Amino acid sequence: MMETDRKDGRTPNQLRMLSCSRNILHRAHGSASWSQGETKVLAAVYGPNAGTKKNEDPEKACIEVIWKPKTGQIGKAEKECEMIMKKTIQSICLLTINPNTTTSVVVQVVNDDGALLPCAINAACAALVDAGIPMKHLAVAICCCVAEEGSVLLDPTKLEEQQMRGFAYIVFPNSALSALPKGSSLVDGEPLEHGIITSVTHGVMSVDEYLRCVGRGRAACAKLSDVLRRSLQKSES
Amino acid sequence: MRLVDSSGDLSGEMEVDAFRRLFPLRYYERHLAESIRPDGRPLGMARDTTLALGAVSSADGSALAKIGSTTMLAAIKMEVMTPSAESPDEGCIAIEFHMPPICSPIVRPGRPAEAAVVVSKQLSDTILSSGMIDLKELALVNADGALFDAALLSAVAAFSHLQIPVVSLNDKGKIVAFTEEGDTVGKLEKEAVNKEKRKLTLGNIPFSLTCTLHKKHILADPSSEEESIMETLVTVVMDSSDRLVSFYKPGGPALAYTSLVTDCVRLTRQRMKELEKILDEAFSGMEVD
C-alpha cells in the first residue's frame, strides 16, 4: 500500500472539516452554506415561481441554476457548472408535483480551495431542503483524485488538484434511512445508494483507478450524508 | 399521463409515424424490448462514420467528420506567438465551437446555444487532458445527436492532418510565417528555421462514445431524437493507451451502477478500434495523392 504524505497531514481517505448552516439568508425561500476545509459555497433557492422558461416542458417544474464565481466574469466554465448542476438537481427533484413553475438556485462561490463543484452541489441540496422543494432523495457529492503512482486521495485542496494526474467529481444519491426494509431497494444486486448520478472527470486515469475512486467516494459519502442530515435535523426544534 | 395506457390498444390501428410523434417513449420501448432501434441498429452499434481530411484548403489542417447525419467541420490555424513566461517551451490551444443556425431547427441566430458552450469547454478539457497540443475552430454543420463525439473525432483528425508551416526569422528578430509564393530580394536573407513542413507528433489520441441509459438498456451513439427522449447521457473518452480520459455523466434520471460503467467502457473500447481503423484509412487515402 502506498502512503502519500499530504501537505496538511491528512490520510488519503480523510475528508476536510465539514460544516453546513441553513437559513442564513432571510429573503430567500431557502438557503445554505457548505464548507469543506477552506472551500466555501453559499446557495440560495427562490421558488417555485410561476411560469417556465421558453424551451422548457410546461408539464414539469423547471430548475434554473445561476453560478456566481468569486471574481471575474461569467464564462464557459461557469456555464458548464450551471448545466451540470441543473441536470443533477433535476434528477433528484420531483418535477411533476409543481408543473409550469421555475425554481432558481443561485450559487455564490465564497472561496475556492479545491472540490468546488461537489461543495456547490452539497450546498444546493441543503438549500433545496431548506426551501421545502419536493425531492426524491438527497444527493451527496465528493471529489477524488488520482496521484501519479495510482493512489486515490479524497477531497483534495486546490494545490493537490493541480498537481495530481487526474481527478473526478462524483455525486451519489442518498436515499431514506431504514424506513424501507433492508434489501427492498436492490438494483442489479447493488443497493440504491451505489448508483452514480453525476460524474465529471479531468485528466487521465485508468479504468480501474476510476472504479476505485468511485468505491472510495461511495464509502466517504456516508460521512458527508451524516453531516447533511444532522444539520437538517438541528433546526427542527 | 393516463391517456398513454388506455390508448395502448389503439397503437395497432394508428399509423407508425403518428405513434412515433405522440408516444415517443413507448415507441422506443417497444423497440428496446426486441433489442433493436428504429433505424435497425442493434443497441451497441454506432452509426456509420466517415472522415474526410483536408476539407478546408486555406487552413493548416482540417477535417470533416460525419457520424450518421451529424456533421462537424474542424479547421486548425497556427499562429506565431510569444510563449508565456511560466512555460517558455509550450504553445497553447484555443478552441472555439460554433453552432450556426444551419445545423438544427432549435438554434436561432444571435444567441449561442447552451450546448455549444458546454461542448467547447468539454473539448478543451479533453484535448488538454489527453496530452495532445494552436487555434482551433470547429463548426457544426448538422446536428443529429452525439455532438461531442463528432467534434472530438473531427478535431483529432484535423490535428493528424496538420502540417506546421515553415517559419523563418526576419530582420527584426521576430518569427514570421514563410509564404510559399513570391520571393522578393529582401526575403532571401532570411533563413528558414525549419526547412520543410512537418507534421505534428501526437501523443495518445482520444476517442469518445456517447451513450444514453434507459432503464436497463444502454444505447450507443444516439440520434437527436433518441437523445431528447432518454434524458440520461454518458460520454466516455478513452485514449489509445487504454486509459480513461473522461467519464462524463451530467445528472439524469438513470443512475450508473458499476456494471453499467464497465459496460459503457467496453462499448467505448470497441468503438475506439473502429474509429482508429477509419482514421488510418482516411490517412492512407490522403497519402496516396
Coordinates of C-alpha atoms in Angstrom, one line a residue:
Chain A
M1 CA 0.0 0.0 0.0
M2 CA 1.4 3.3 -0.9
E3 CA 1.1 6.0 1.7
T4 CA 1.2 9.5 0.2
D5 CA 2.0 12.3 2.6
R6 CA -0.4 15.1 2.1
K7 CA 0.7 18.7 2.8
D8 CA -1.9 19.2 5.5
G9 CA -1.2 15.9 7.2
R10 CA -4.4 14.1 6.3
T11 CA -4.5 10.4 5.4
P12 CA -5.6 9.6 1.8
N13 CA -9.2 8.8 3.0
Q14 CA -9.7 11.7 5.3
L15 CA -12.0 14.5 4.4
R16 CA -11.5 18.1 5.5
M17 CA -13.5 19.8 8.2
L18 CA -17.1 19.9 7.0
S19 CA -19.7 22.4 8.2
C20 CA -23.1 23.3 7.0
S21 CA -25.5 26.0 8.1
R22 CA -29.0 26.6 6.9
N23 CA -31.4 29.5 6.7
I24 CA -28.8 32.2 6.6
L25 CA -30.4 34.4 4.0
H26 CA -33.7 35.7 5.2
R27 CA -35.1 37.0 1.9
A28 CA -34.5 33.7 0.0
H29 CA -37.0 30.9 0.3
G30 CA -34.2 28.6 1.2
S31 CA -30.5 29.0 1.7
A32 CA -27.5 27.1 3.0
S33 CA -23.8 27.4 3.2
W34 CA -21.5 24.4 2.9
S35 CA -17.8 24.4 3.6
Q36 CA -15.1 21.7 3.2
G37 CA -11.9 23.0 4.7
E38 CA -11.3 26.3 3.0
T39 CA -13.7 25.9 0.1
K40 CA -17.0 27.6 0.9
V41 CA -20.1 27.9 -1.2
L42 CA -23.3 29.7 -0.5
A43 CA -26.6 28.6 -2.2
A44 CA -29.9 30.3 -2.2
V45 CA -33.2 28.9 -3.6
Y46 CA -36.0 31.0 -4.9
G47 CA -39.2 29.3 -5.9
P48 CA -41.3 27.8 -7.1
N49 CA -42.2 30.9 -9.2
A50 CA -44.9 30.8 -11.7
G51 CA -44.1 30.1 -15.4
T52 CA -41.4 28.2 -17.1
K53 CA -38.7 29.4 -19.4
K54 CA -39.1 29.3 -23.2
N55 CA -38.0 25.9 -24.4
E56 CA -38.8 24.0 -21.2
D57 CA -41.6 21.5 -20.7
P58 CA -44.6 23.1 -19.1
E59 CA -45.8 19.8 -17.7
K60 CA -42.8 19.7 -15.3
A61 CA -41.2 22.1 -12.9
C62 CA -38.2 23.9 -14.3
I63 CA -34.9 24.3 -12.4
E64 CA -32.6 27.2 -13.2
V65 CA -29.1 27.4 -11.8
I66 CA -27.1 30.6 -11.7
W67 CA -23.4 30.3 -10.8
K68 CA -21.6 33.3 -9.5
P69 CA -17.8 33.0 -9.4
K70 CA -15.9 34.7 -6.6
T71 CA -14.2 37.1 -9.1
G72 CA -14.2 37.7 -12.8
Q73 CA -16.9 37.5 -15.4
I74 CA -19.2 34.6 -16.2
G75 CA -17.5 32.5 -18.8
K76 CA -17.7 29.0 -20.3
A77 CA -16.5 27.2 -17.2
E78 CA -19.4 28.8 -15.2
K79 CA -21.9 27.9 -17.8
E80 CA -20.7 24.3 -17.8
C81 CA -21.0 24.1 -14.0
E82 CA -24.5 25.5 -14.3
M83 CA -25.5 22.9 -16.7
I84 CA -24.1 20.0 -14.7
M85 CA -25.8 21.3 -11.5
K86 CA -29.1 21.8 -13.3
K87 CA -29.1 18.2 -14.6
T88 CA -28.1 16.8 -11.3
I89 CA -30.8 18.7 -9.4
Q90 CA -33.4 17.8 -12.0
S91 CA -32.7 14.2 -11.3
I92 CA -33.3 14.4 -7.6
C93 CA -36.3 16.7 -7.5
L94 CA -39.8 15.6 -8.1
L95 CA -40.6 17.7 -11.1
T96 CA -44.2 16.6 -11.7
I97 CA -45.5 18.0 -8.4
N98 CA -45.5 21.6 -9.4
P99 CA -45.8 21.8 -13.1
N100 CA -45.2 25.1 -15.0
T101 CA -43.1 26.7 -12.3
T102 CA -39.5 27.7 -12.2
T103 CA -37.2 27.2 -9.2
S104 CA -34.0 29.3 -9.2
V105 CA -30.9 28.1 -7.4
V106 CA -28.2 30.8 -7.1
V107 CA -24.8 29.5 -6.2
Q108 CA -22.2 32.0 -4.9
V109 CA -18.6 30.9 -4.6
V110 CA -17.1 32.4 -1.4
N111 CA -13.8 30.7 -1.6
D112 CA -12.3 28.0 -3.9
D113 CA -9.7 25.7 -2.4
G114 CA -10.4 22.5 -4.3
A115 CA -13.5 20.3 -4.8
L116 CA -15.6 23.3 -5.7
L117 CA -18.4 21.6 -7.7
P118 CA -19.1 18.9 -5.1
C119 CA -19.2 21.6 -2.4
A120 CA -21.7 23.6 -4.5
I121 CA -23.9 20.5 -5.1
N122 CA -24.0 19.8 -1.4
A123 CA -24.8 23.3 -0.6
A124 CA -27.6 23.4 -3.2
C125 CA -29.1 20.2 -1.9
A126 CA -29.2 21.6 1.7
A127 CA -30.7 24.9 0.4
L128 CA -33.4 23.0 -1.6
V129 CA -34.4 21.1 1.6
D130 CA -34.5 24.4 3.5
A131 CA -36.8 25.8 0.8
G132 CA -39.1 22.8 1.0
I133 CA -38.8 21.8 -2.6
P134 CA -40.1 18.2 -3.0
M135 CA -37.2 15.8 -3.7
K136 CA -36.9 12.0 -4.3
H137 CA -33.8 11.7 -2.2
L138 CA -30.8 13.8 -1.3
A139 CA -27.5 13.9 -3.2
V140 CA -24.0 13.9 -1.8
A141 CA -21.0 14.9 -3.9
I142 CA -17.4 14.2 -3.4
C143 CA -14.1 14.7 -5.2
C144 CA -11.5 12.0 -5.6
C145 CA -8.1 12.5 -7.2
V146 CA -5.6 10.1 -8.6
A147 CA -1.9 10.6 -7.8
E148 CA 0.9 9.8 -10.2
E149 CA 1.6 6.4 -8.7
G150 CA -2.1 5.5 -8.9
S151 CA -3.2 6.0 -5.3
V152 CA -6.5 7.6 -4.7
L153 CA -6.9 10.7 -2.4
L154 CA -10.2 12.1 -1.3
D155 CA -11.3 15.7 -1.0
P156 CA -8.2 17.4 -2.5
T157 CA -7.2 21.0 -1.9
K158 CA -6.7 23.2 -4.9
L159 CA -2.9 22.7 -4.9
E160 CA -3.4 18.9 -4.8
E161 CA -5.9 19.1 -7.6
Q162 CA -3.5 20.8 -9.8
Q163 CA -0.6 18.6 -9.0
M164 CA -2.5 15.3 -9.4
R165 CA -2.7 13.3 -12.6
G166 CA -6.5 13.4 -12.6
F167 CA -9.5 14.0 -10.5
A168 CA -13.2 13.1 -10.6
Y169 CA -16.2 14.8 -9.1
I170 CA -18.9 12.2 -8.3
V171 CA -22.4 12.6 -7.0
F172 CA -24.3 9.8 -5.3
P173 CA -27.9 9.5 -4.2
N174 CA -28.7 9.4 -0.5
S175 CA -31.9 7.5 0.0
A176 CA -34.2 7.2 3.0
L177 CA -32.6 5.6 6.1
S178 CA -34.1 2.4 7.3
A179 CA -37.6 3.5 6.5
L180 CA -37.6 0.7 4.0
P181 CA -36.9 -2.9 4.9
K182 CA -33.4 -4.0 4.1
G183 CA -33.0 -5.4 0.7
S184 CA -36.0 -3.9 -0.9
S185 CA -34.2 -1.4 -3.0
L186 CA -31.6 -3.6 -4.7
V187 CA -31.0 -2.9 -8.4
D188 CA -28.7 -5.4 -10.1
G189 CA -27.6 -6.7 -6.8
E190 CA -26.4 -3.3 -5.6
P191 CA -28.3 -1.1 -3.2
L192 CA -29.8 2.2 -4.5
E193 CA -27.0 4.3 -2.9
H194 CA -24.4 2.8 -5.2
G195 CA -25.6 4.4 -8.4
I196 CA -23.8 7.4 -9.7
I197 CA -26.0 10.4 -10.5
T198 CA -23.3 12.6 -12.0
S199 CA -19.6 12.1 -12.8
V200 CA -17.2 14.6 -14.3
T201 CA -13.5 13.8 -14.7
H202 CA -10.4 15.7 -15.6
G203 CA -7.1 14.4 -16.6
V204 CA -6.3 10.8 -17.4
M205 CA -6.6 7.7 -15.3
S206 CA -7.1 4.0 -16.0
V207 CA -10.5 2.4 -15.8
D208 CA -9.5 0.6 -12.6
E209 CA -8.4 3.8 -10.9
Y210 CA -11.7 5.4 -11.8
L211 CA -13.6 2.5 -10.3
R212 CA -11.5 2.7 -7.2
C213 CA -12.3 6.4 -6.9
V214 CA -16.0 5.5 -7.2
G215 CA -15.7 2.9 -4.5
R216 CA -13.8 5.2 -2.1
G217 CA -16.1 8.1 -2.8
R218 CA -19.1 6.0 -2.0
A219 CA -17.7 5.0 1.3
A220 CA -16.8 8.5 2.2
C221 CA -20.3 9.8 1.2
A222 CA -21.7 8.1 4.3
K223 CA -19.9 10.6 6.4
L224 CA -21.0 13.6 4.2
S225 CA -24.6 12.5 4.4
D226 CA -24.3 12.3 8.2
V227 CA -23.3 15.9 8.3
L228 CA -26.1 16.9 6.0
R229 CA -28.7 15.0 8.0
R230 CA -27.5 16.4 11.3
S231 CA -27.7 20.0 10.1
L232 CA -31.2 19.3 8.7
Q233 CA -32.4 17.9 12.0
K234 CA -30.8 20.6 14.1
S235 CA -33.1 23.4 13.0
E236 CA -36.2 21.5 13.6
S237 CA -36.6 22.1 17.3
Chain B
M1 CA -50.2 10.7 -18.5
R2 CA -53.1 8.2 -18.1
L3 CA -54.0 8.5 -21.7
V4 CA -51.0 6.6 -22.7
D5 CA -52.1 3.5 -21.0
S6 CA -55.6 3.5 -22.2
S7 CA -54.8 4.1 -25.8
G8 CA -52.2 1.3 -25.8
D9 CA -54.7 -0.7 -27.8
L10 CA -55.1 2.0 -30.4
S11 CA -51.5 1.7 -31.3
G12 CA -52.2 -1.2 -33.7
E13 CA -54.6 1.0 -35.6
M14 CA -52.6 4.2 -35.7
E15 CA -50.0 4.9 -38.3
V16 CA -46.5 4.2 -37.2
D17 CA -45.4 7.9 -37.8
A18 CA -48.2 9.2 -35.7
F19 CA -47.4 6.8 -32.9
R20 CA -43.8 7.8 -33.0
R21 CA -44.7 11.5 -32.6
L22 CA -47.4 11.1 -30.0
F23 CA -45.9 8.5 -27.7
P24 CA -42.2 8.6 -28.4
L25 CA -41.2 6.8 -25.2
R26 CA -43.5 3.8 -25.8
Y27 CA -42.4 3.7 -29.4
Y28 CA -38.8 3.3 -28.3
E29 CA -39.6 0.9 -25.5
R30 CA -41.4 -1.4 -27.9
H31 CA -38.2 -1.5 -29.9
L32 CA -35.9 -1.9 -27.0
A33 CA -37.9 -5.0 -25.9
E34 CA -36.6 -6.6 -29.1
S35 CA -33.1 -5.2 -28.6
I36 CA -33.2 -3.1 -31.7
R37 CA -33.6 0.5 -32.6
P38 CA -36.0 2.2 -35.1
D39 CA -33.2 2.7 -37.6
G40 CA -32.4 -1.0 -37.5
R41 CA -29.2 -0.8 -35.5
P42 CA -28.6 -3.2 -32.6
L43 CA -28.2 -1.4 -29.2
G44 CA -24.4 -1.3 -29.1
M45 CA -23.7 -0.3 -32.6
A46 CA -22.7 3.2 -33.6
R47 CA -23.9 4.9 -36.8
D48 CA -21.8 4.9 -40.0
T49 CA -18.8 7.2 -39.6
T50 CA -16.9 8.8 -42.4
L51 CA -13.9 11.1 -42.3
A52 CA -12.6 13.5 -44.9
L53 CA -9.2 15.1 -44.3
G54 CA -8.2 18.4 -45.9
A55 CA -11.7 19.7 -46.3
V56 CA -10.6 23.4 -46.0
S57 CA -7.6 24.2 -48.1
S58 CA -6.8 27.6 -46.6
A59 CA -6.4 26.1 -43.2
D60 CA -3.2 24.4 -42.0
G61 CA -5.1 21.3 -41.0
S62 CA -8.7 20.4 -41.3
A63 CA -11.2 17.5 -41.3
L64 CA -14.8 16.9 -41.9
A65 CA -16.4 14.1 -39.8
K66 CA -19.8 12.6 -40.2
I67 CA -21.4 10.3 -37.7
G68 CA -24.8 9.3 -39.1
S69 CA -26.2 12.7 -40.1
T70 CA -24.2 14.7 -37.5
T71 CA -21.6 16.6 -39.5
M72 CA -18.8 18.5 -37.9
L73 CA -16.1 20.5 -39.6
A74 CA -12.8 21.3 -37.8
A75 CA -10.1 23.7 -39.0
I76 CA -6.8 24.5 -37.4
K77 CA -4.9 27.7 -37.9
M78 CA -1.5 28.0 -36.4
E79 CA -0.2 31.3 -35.3
V80 CA 3.2 32.5 -34.2
M81 CA 3.1 33.8 -30.7
T82 CA 5.4 34.6 -27.8
P83 CA 5.0 31.9 -25.2
S84 CA 4.1 32.8 -21.6
A85 CA 6.8 33.3 -19.1
E86 CA 5.9 30.3 -17.0
S87 CA 6.1 27.7 -19.8
P88 CA 8.5 29.0 -22.3
D89 CA 8.6 26.0 -24.5
E90 CA 4.9 25.3 -24.7
G91 CA 2.4 26.6 -27.1
C92 CA -1.3 27.0 -26.4
I93 CA -4.6 25.8 -27.8
A94 CA -7.7 27.9 -28.1
I95 CA -10.8 26.1 -29.1
E96 CA -13.9 27.7 -30.5
F97 CA -17.1 25.8 -31.1
H98 CA -19.7 27.3 -33.4
M99 CA -23.3 26.1 -33.8
P100 CA -24.6 28.1 -36.7
P101 CA -28.4 28.1 -37.2
I102 CA -28.0 25.9 -40.3
C103 CA -27.4 22.9 -38.1
S104 CA -30.7 22.4 -36.3
P105 CA -34.1 24.0 -36.0
I106 CA -33.7 24.7 -32.3
V107 CA -30.8 27.1 -32.8
R108 CA -31.7 30.7 -33.6
P109 CA -29.3 33.3 -35.0
G110 CA -27.7 35.7 -32.4
R111 CA -28.0 33.6 -29.3
P112 CA -25.4 30.8 -28.8
A113 CA -27.0 27.5 -28.0
E114 CA -26.3 26.2 -24.5
A115 CA -24.8 23.0 -25.9
A116 CA -22.2 25.0 -27.8
V117 CA -20.6 26.5 -24.8
V118 CA -20.6 23.2 -22.9
V119 CA -19.2 21.2 -25.8
S120 CA -16.4 23.6 -26.4
K121 CA -15.4 23.6 -22.8
Q122 CA -15.5 19.8 -22.7
L123 CA -13.5 19.6 -25.8
S124 CA -10.8 21.9 -24.5
D125 CA -10.6 19.9 -21.3
T126 CA -10.3 16.6 -23.2
I127 CA -7.7 17.7 -25.6
L128 CA -5.6 19.4 -23.0
S129 CA -6.1 16.5 -20.6
S130 CA -5.1 13.9 -23.0
G131 CA -1.8 15.5 -23.6
M132 CA -2.2 16.4 -27.3
I133 CA -1.4 20.0 -28.2
D134 CA -3.0 26.1 -31.6
L135 CA -6.0 27.8 -32.6
K136 CA -8.8 25.6 -33.5
E137 CA -12.2 26.2 -35.0
L138 CA -15.0 23.8 -35.0
A139 CA -18.2 24.4 -36.9
L140 CA -21.2 22.2 -36.6
V141 CA -22.8 21.7 -39.9
N142 CA -25.6 19.4 -39.0
A143 CA -26.8 18.4 -35.5
D144 CA -28.2 15.0 -35.1
G145 CA -27.1 13.8 -31.7
A146 CA -23.7 12.8 -30.3
L147 CA -22.3 16.3 -30.9
F148 CA -19.3 15.7 -28.7
D149 CA -18.2 12.5 -30.4
A150 CA -18.3 14.1 -33.8
A151 CA -16.5 17.2 -32.5
L152 CA -13.7 15.2 -30.9
L153 CA -13.3 13.0 -34.0
S154 CA -13.0 15.9 -36.4
A155 CA -10.6 17.7 -34.0
V156 CA -8.4 14.6 -33.7
A157 CA -8.4 14.1 -37.5
A158 CA -7.6 17.7 -38.1
F159 CA -4.7 17.5 -35.8
S160 CA -3.4 14.4 -37.5
H161 CA -3.7 16.2 -40.8
L162 CA -1.9 19.3 -39.5
Q163 CA 1.4 20.3 -41.0
I164 CA 3.3 23.0 -39.3
P165 CA 4.2 25.6 -41.9
V166 CA 7.7 26.8 -42.5
V167 CA 8.7 29.7 -40.3
S168 CA 11.8 32.0 -40.5
L169 CA 13.3 34.9 -38.7
N170 CA 13.0 38.2 -40.3
D171 CA 15.4 41.2 -39.8
K172 CA 13.9 42.4 -36.6
G173 CA 14.3 39.1 -35.0
K174 CA 10.6 38.2 -35.0
I175 CA 9.4 34.9 -36.3
V176 CA 7.3 35.2 -39.4
A177 CA 5.5 32.6 -41.4
F178 CA 7.2 31.9 -44.6
T179 CA 4.9 32.2 -47.5
E180 CA 5.4 29.8 -50.3
E181 CA 4.7 32.1 -53.3
G182 CA 6.7 35.1 -54.2
D183 CA 10.3 35.8 -53.3
T184 CA 11.5 39.4 -53.2
V185 CA 15.1 40.2 -52.8
G186 CA 14.7 41.2 -49.2
K187 CA 13.3 37.8 -48.2
L188 CA 16.3 35.9 -49.5
E189 CA 18.2 37.0 -46.4
K190 CA 16.0 35.0 -44.1
E191 CA 16.9 31.5 -43.3
A192 CA 14.1 29.1 -42.8
V193 CA 14.1 27.8 -39.3
N194 CA 12.6 24.5 -40.3
K195 CA 13.2 23.5 -43.8
E196 CA 10.0 21.8 -44.7
K197 CA 6.5 21.4 -43.4
R198 CA 6.4 18.8 -40.7
K199 CA 3.6 17.0 -39.1
L200 CA 2.6 17.4 -35.5
T201 CA 3.6 14.4 -33.4
L202 CA 0.5 13.4 -31.5
G203 CA 0.5 11.8 -28.1
N204 CA -2.2 9.3 -27.2
I205 CA -5.2 10.0 -29.3
P206 CA -8.6 10.2 -27.5
F207 CA -11.7 8.7 -28.9
S208 CA -15.2 9.0 -27.4
L209 CA -18.5 7.4 -27.4
T210 CA -21.8 8.9 -26.1
C211 CA -24.5 6.5 -24.8
T212 CA -27.9 7.1 -23.4
L213 CA -29.1 5.0 -20.5
H214 CA -32.7 4.0 -20.2
K215 CA -33.8 1.6 -17.5
K216 CA -31.6 -1.3 -18.1
H217 CA -30.6 -0.6 -21.7
I218 CA -27.5 1.2 -23.0
L219 CA -27.9 2.7 -26.4
A220 CA -24.7 3.6 -28.1
D221 CA -24.4 6.7 -30.3
P222 CA -27.9 8.2 -30.0
S223 CA -29.5 10.3 -32.7
S224 CA -31.0 13.6 -31.6
E225 CA -34.5 12.1 -31.4
E226 CA -33.2 9.4 -29.0
E227 CA -31.3 11.9 -27.0
S228 CA -34.3 14.1 -26.4
I229 CA -36.4 11.2 -25.2
M230 CA -33.9 9.5 -23.0
E231 CA -32.6 12.1 -20.8
T232 CA -29.5 10.4 -19.3
L233 CA -26.4 10.8 -21.4
V234 CA -23.0 9.3 -20.7
T235 CA -19.9 10.2 -22.6
V236 CA -16.8 8.1 -22.2
V237 CA -13.5 9.2 -23.7
M238 CA -10.6 6.7 -23.8
D239 CA -7.2 7.1 -25.4
S240 CA -5.2 4.7 -27.4
S241 CA -3.2 3.5 -24.4
D242 CA -6.4 2.3 -22.8
R243 CA -6.7 5.0 -20.2
L244 CA -9.8 6.8 -19.3
V245 CA -9.6 10.4 -20.2
S246 CA -13.1 11.3 -19.2
F247 CA -16.3 9.8 -17.8
Y248 CA -18.9 12.5 -18.2
K249 CA -22.4 11.9 -16.9
P250 CA -24.2 15.2 -16.1
G251 CA -27.1 14.1 -13.9
G252 CA -30.1 12.5 -15.5
P253 CA -32.8 10.3 -14.0
A254 CA -31.0 6.9 -14.5
L255 CA -28.2 6.1 -12.1
A256 CA -25.0 4.4 -13.2
Y257 CA -24.1 1.3 -11.3
T258 CA -20.7 -0.3 -11.6
S259 CA -21.9 -2.9 -14.1
L260 CA -23.2 -0.1 -16.3
V261 CA -19.9 1.8 -16.0
T262 CA -18.0 -1.3 -17.1
D263 CA -20.4 -1.9 -20.0
C264 CA -20.1 1.7 -21.3
V265 CA -16.3 1.4 -21.1
R266 CA -16.4 -1.9 -23.0
L267 CA -18.5 -0.3 -25.8
T268 CA -16.2 2.6 -25.9
R269 CA -13.2 0.3 -26.4
Q270 CA -15.0 -1.4 -29.3
R271 CA -15.8 2.0 -30.9
M272 CA -12.2 3.1 -30.4
K273 CA -11.0 0.2 -32.6
E274 CA -13.5 1.1 -35.3
L275 CA -12.5 4.8 -35.2
E276 CA -8.8 4.1 -35.3
K277 CA -9.3 2.0 -38.4
I278 CA -11.3 4.8 -40.0
L279 CA -8.7 7.3 -39.2
D280 CA -5.9 5.1 -40.6
E281 CA -7.9 4.5 -43.8
A282 CA -8.6 8.2 -44.3
F283 CA -4.9 8.9 -43.9
S284 CA -3.6 6.3 -46.3
G285 CA -6.2 7.6 -48.7
M286 CA -4.6 11.0 -48.4
E287 CA -1.0 9.9 -48.7
V288 CA -1.6 8.2 -52.0
D289 CA -2.0 11.6 -53.7

